[in-house]
Short mmCIF file of C-alpha atoms in Angstrom, two decimals:
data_model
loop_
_atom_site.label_atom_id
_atom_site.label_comp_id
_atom_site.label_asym_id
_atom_site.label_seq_id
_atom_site.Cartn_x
_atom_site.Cartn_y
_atom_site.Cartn_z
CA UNK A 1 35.56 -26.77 5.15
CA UNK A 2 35.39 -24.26 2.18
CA UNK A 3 32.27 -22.55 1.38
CA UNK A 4 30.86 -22.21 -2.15
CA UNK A 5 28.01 -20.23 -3.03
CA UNK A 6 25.44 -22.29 -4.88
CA UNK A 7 26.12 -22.59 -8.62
CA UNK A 8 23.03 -21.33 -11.38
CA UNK A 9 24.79 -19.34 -13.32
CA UNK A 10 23.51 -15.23 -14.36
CA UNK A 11 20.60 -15.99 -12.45
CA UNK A 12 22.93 -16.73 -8.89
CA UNK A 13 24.53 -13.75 -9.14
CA UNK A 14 22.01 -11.81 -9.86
CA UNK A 15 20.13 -13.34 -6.46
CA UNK A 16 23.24 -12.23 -4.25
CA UNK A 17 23.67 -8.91 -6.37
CA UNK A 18 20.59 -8.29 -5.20
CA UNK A 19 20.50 -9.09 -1.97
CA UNK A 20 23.31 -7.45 -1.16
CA UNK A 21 21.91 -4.09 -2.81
CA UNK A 22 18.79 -4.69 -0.53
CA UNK A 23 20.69 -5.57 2.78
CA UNK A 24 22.43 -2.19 2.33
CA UNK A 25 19.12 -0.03 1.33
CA UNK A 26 17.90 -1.43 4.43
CA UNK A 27 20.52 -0.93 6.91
CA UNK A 28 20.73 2.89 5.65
CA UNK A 29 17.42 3.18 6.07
CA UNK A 30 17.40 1.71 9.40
CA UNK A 31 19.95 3.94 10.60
CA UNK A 32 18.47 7.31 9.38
CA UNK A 33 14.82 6.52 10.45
CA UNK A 34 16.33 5.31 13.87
CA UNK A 35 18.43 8.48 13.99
CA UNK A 36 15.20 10.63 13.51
CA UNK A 37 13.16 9.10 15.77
CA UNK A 38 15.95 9.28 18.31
CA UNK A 39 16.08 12.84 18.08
CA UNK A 40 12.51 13.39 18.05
CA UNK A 41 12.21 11.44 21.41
CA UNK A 42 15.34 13.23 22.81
CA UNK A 43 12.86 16.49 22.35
CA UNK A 44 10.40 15.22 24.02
CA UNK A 45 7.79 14.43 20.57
CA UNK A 46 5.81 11.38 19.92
CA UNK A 47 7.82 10.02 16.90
CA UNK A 48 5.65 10.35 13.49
CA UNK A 49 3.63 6.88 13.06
CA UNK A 50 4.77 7.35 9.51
CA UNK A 51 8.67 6.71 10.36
CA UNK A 52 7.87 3.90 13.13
CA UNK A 53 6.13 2.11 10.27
CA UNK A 54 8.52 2.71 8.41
CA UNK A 55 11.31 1.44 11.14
CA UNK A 56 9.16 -1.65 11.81
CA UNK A 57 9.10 -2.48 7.85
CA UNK A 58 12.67 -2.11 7.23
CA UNK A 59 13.53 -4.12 10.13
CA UNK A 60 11.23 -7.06 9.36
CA UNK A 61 13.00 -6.95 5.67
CA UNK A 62 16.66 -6.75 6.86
CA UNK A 63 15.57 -9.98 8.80
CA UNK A 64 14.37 -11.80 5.74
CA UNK A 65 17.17 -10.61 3.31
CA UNK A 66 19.52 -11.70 5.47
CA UNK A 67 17.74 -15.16 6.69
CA UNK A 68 16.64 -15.77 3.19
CA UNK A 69 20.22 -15.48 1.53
CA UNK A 70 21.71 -17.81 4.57
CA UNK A 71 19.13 -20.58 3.55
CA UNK A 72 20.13 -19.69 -0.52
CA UNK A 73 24.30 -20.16 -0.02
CA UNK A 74 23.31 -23.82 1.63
CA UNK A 75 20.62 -24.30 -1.12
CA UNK A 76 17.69 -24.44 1.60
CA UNK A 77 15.69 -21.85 0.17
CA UNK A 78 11.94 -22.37 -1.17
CA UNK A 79 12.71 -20.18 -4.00
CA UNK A 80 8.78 -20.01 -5.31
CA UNK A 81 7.73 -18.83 -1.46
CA UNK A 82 10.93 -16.56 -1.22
CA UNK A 83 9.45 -14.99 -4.82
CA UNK A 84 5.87 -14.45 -3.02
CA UNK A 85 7.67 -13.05 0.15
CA UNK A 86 9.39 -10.80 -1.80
CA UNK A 87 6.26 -9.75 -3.52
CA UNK A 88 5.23 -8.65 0.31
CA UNK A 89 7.68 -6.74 0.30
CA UNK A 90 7.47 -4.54 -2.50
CA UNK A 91 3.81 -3.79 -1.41
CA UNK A 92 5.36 -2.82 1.81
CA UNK A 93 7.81 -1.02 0.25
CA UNK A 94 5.28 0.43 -1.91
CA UNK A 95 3.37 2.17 1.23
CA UNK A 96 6.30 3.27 2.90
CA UNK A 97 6.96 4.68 -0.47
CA UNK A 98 3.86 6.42 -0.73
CA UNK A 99 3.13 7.55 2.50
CA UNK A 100 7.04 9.09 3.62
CA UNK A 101 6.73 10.79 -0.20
CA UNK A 102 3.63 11.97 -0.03
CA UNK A 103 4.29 15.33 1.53
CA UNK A 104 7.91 15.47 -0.11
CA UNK A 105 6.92 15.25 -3.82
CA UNK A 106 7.11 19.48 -4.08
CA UNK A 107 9.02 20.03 -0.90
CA UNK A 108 12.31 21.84 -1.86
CA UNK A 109 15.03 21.63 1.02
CA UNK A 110 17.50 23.76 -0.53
CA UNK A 111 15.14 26.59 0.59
CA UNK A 112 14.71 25.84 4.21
CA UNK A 113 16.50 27.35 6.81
CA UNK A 114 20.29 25.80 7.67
CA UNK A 115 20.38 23.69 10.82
CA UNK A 116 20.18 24.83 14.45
CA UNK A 117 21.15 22.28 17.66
CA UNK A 118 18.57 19.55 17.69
CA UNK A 119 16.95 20.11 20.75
CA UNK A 120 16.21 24.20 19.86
CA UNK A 121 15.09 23.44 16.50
CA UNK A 122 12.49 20.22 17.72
CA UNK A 123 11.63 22.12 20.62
CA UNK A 124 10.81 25.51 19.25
CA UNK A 125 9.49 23.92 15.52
CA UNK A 126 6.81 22.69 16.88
CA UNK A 127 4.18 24.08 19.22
CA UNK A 128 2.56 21.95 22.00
CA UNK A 129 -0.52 20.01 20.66
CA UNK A 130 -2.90 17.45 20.67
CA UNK A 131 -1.61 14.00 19.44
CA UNK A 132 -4.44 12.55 19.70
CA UNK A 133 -5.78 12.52 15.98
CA UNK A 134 -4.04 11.33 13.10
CA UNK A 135 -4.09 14.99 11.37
CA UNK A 136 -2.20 16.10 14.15
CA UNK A 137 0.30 13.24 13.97
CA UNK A 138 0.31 14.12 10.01
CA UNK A 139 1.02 17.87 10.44
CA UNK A 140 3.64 16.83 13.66
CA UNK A 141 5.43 14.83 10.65
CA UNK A 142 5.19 17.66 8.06
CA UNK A 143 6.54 20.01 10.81
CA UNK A 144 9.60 17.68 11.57
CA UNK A 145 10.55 17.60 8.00
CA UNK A 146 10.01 21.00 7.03
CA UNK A 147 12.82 21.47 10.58
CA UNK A 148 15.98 22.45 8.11
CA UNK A 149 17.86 21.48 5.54
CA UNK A 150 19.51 17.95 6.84
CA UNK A 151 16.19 16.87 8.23
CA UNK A 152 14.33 17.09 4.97
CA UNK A 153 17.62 15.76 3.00
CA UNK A 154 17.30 12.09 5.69
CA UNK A 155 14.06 12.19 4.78
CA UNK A 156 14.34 12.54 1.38
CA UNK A 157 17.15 9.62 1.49
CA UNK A 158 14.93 7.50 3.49
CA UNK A 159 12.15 8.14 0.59
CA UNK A 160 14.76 7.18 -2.31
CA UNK A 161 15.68 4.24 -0.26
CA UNK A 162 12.61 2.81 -0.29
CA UNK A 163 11.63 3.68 -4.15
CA UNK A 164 15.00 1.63 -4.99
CA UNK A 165 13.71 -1.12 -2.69
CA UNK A 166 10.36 -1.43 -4.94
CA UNK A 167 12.62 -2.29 -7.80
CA UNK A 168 14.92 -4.26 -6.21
CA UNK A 169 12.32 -6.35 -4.68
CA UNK A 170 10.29 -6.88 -7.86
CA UNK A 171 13.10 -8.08 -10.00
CA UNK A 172 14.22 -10.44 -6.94
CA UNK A 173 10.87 -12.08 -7.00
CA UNK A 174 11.29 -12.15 -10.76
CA UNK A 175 15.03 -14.14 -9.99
CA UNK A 176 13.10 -16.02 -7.59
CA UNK A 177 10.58 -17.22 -9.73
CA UNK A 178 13.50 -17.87 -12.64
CA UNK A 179 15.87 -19.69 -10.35
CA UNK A 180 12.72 -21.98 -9.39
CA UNK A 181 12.45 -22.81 -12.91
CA UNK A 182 16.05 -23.43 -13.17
CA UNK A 183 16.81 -25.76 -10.05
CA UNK A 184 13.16 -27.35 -10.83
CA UNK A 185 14.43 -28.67 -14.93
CA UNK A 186 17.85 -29.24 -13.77
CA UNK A 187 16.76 -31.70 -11.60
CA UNK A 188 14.43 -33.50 -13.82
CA UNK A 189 16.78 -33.51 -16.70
CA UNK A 190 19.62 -35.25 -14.03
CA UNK A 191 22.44 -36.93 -16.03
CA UNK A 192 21.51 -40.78 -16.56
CA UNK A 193 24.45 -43.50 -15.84
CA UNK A 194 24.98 -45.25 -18.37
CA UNK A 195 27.29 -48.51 -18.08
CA UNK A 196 28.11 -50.64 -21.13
#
């Protein structure tokens, strides 16, 4: 059995281009929220709802990137419903855009301090307080990435991440939308048999 991606041409290759470039944004963001969080925990911190949100939409995403190419190679895939799921998930991207950058936009981390062990520089960054209102949780995030240097550079990464994700998932919806169009005219203009 040999396997052969589906072929349409620019368009195709674009699709997988894509994906691919979204699968990996995804993954690394996965891996330095998770990280974060994991260290936050480890200090004994509520983790930031800001980076669980932001966990929970990268997550859902890696699911449909991957699902959504699967169905694409065996030529499965609604292509005008994958364009409006995509669409989803730029605004999604969007907000995690907007609300991890937010507090970044000025912050410069070449002029905070150079790392200490995690569980000194969690544990004496941040003084014990109330969690119970979301200014708290805000300043508990703006304290966690104002730690050191490598904590503000993941977060930083994290907040490119997920600006590249806004243009990859527009144009994919765009591709989307295009590849519709394409499988849609190439089967109505199907090559007659003609005998005689």
């Amino acid at each position: 059995m040999r396997f052969q991606a589906p072929q349409l041409g620019a368009l195709g290759v674009t699709f997988t281009a894509f994906r691919t470039m979204q699968f990996v944004s995804l993954v690394a963001i996965i891996g330095i929220a998770a990280n974060f969080i994991n260290e936050i925990v480890t200090s004994q911190r509520d983790a930031p709802d800001v980076l669980v949100g932001t966990l929970a939409v990268a997550s859902i995403a890696t699911l449909y990137v991957s699902i959504s190419y699967i169905l694409y190679y065996d030529g499965l895939l609604p292509l005008l419903v994958a364009g409006g799921i995509d669409l989803a998930l730029l605004v999604a991207a969007i907000v995690v855009a907007v609300t991890i950058g937010k507090p970044l936009s000025m912050l410069k981390c070449e002029l905070l301090p150079q790392p200490t062990p995690p569980t000194q520089t969690f544990a004496m960054s941040i003084s014990a307080r109330d969690y119970a209102s979301a200014a708290a949780k805000y300043n508990n995030y703006l304290a966690l990435i104002t730690t050191d240097q490598p904590h503000c550079y993941e977060i930083k990464a994290v907040w490119g991440l997920s600006i590249a994700l806004c243009v990859l998932f527009a144009f994919s919806a765009v591709i989307c939308v295009g590849l519709w169009r394409r499988t849609k005219s190439g089967a109505a203009a199907a090559p007659k048999d003609i005998e005689g």
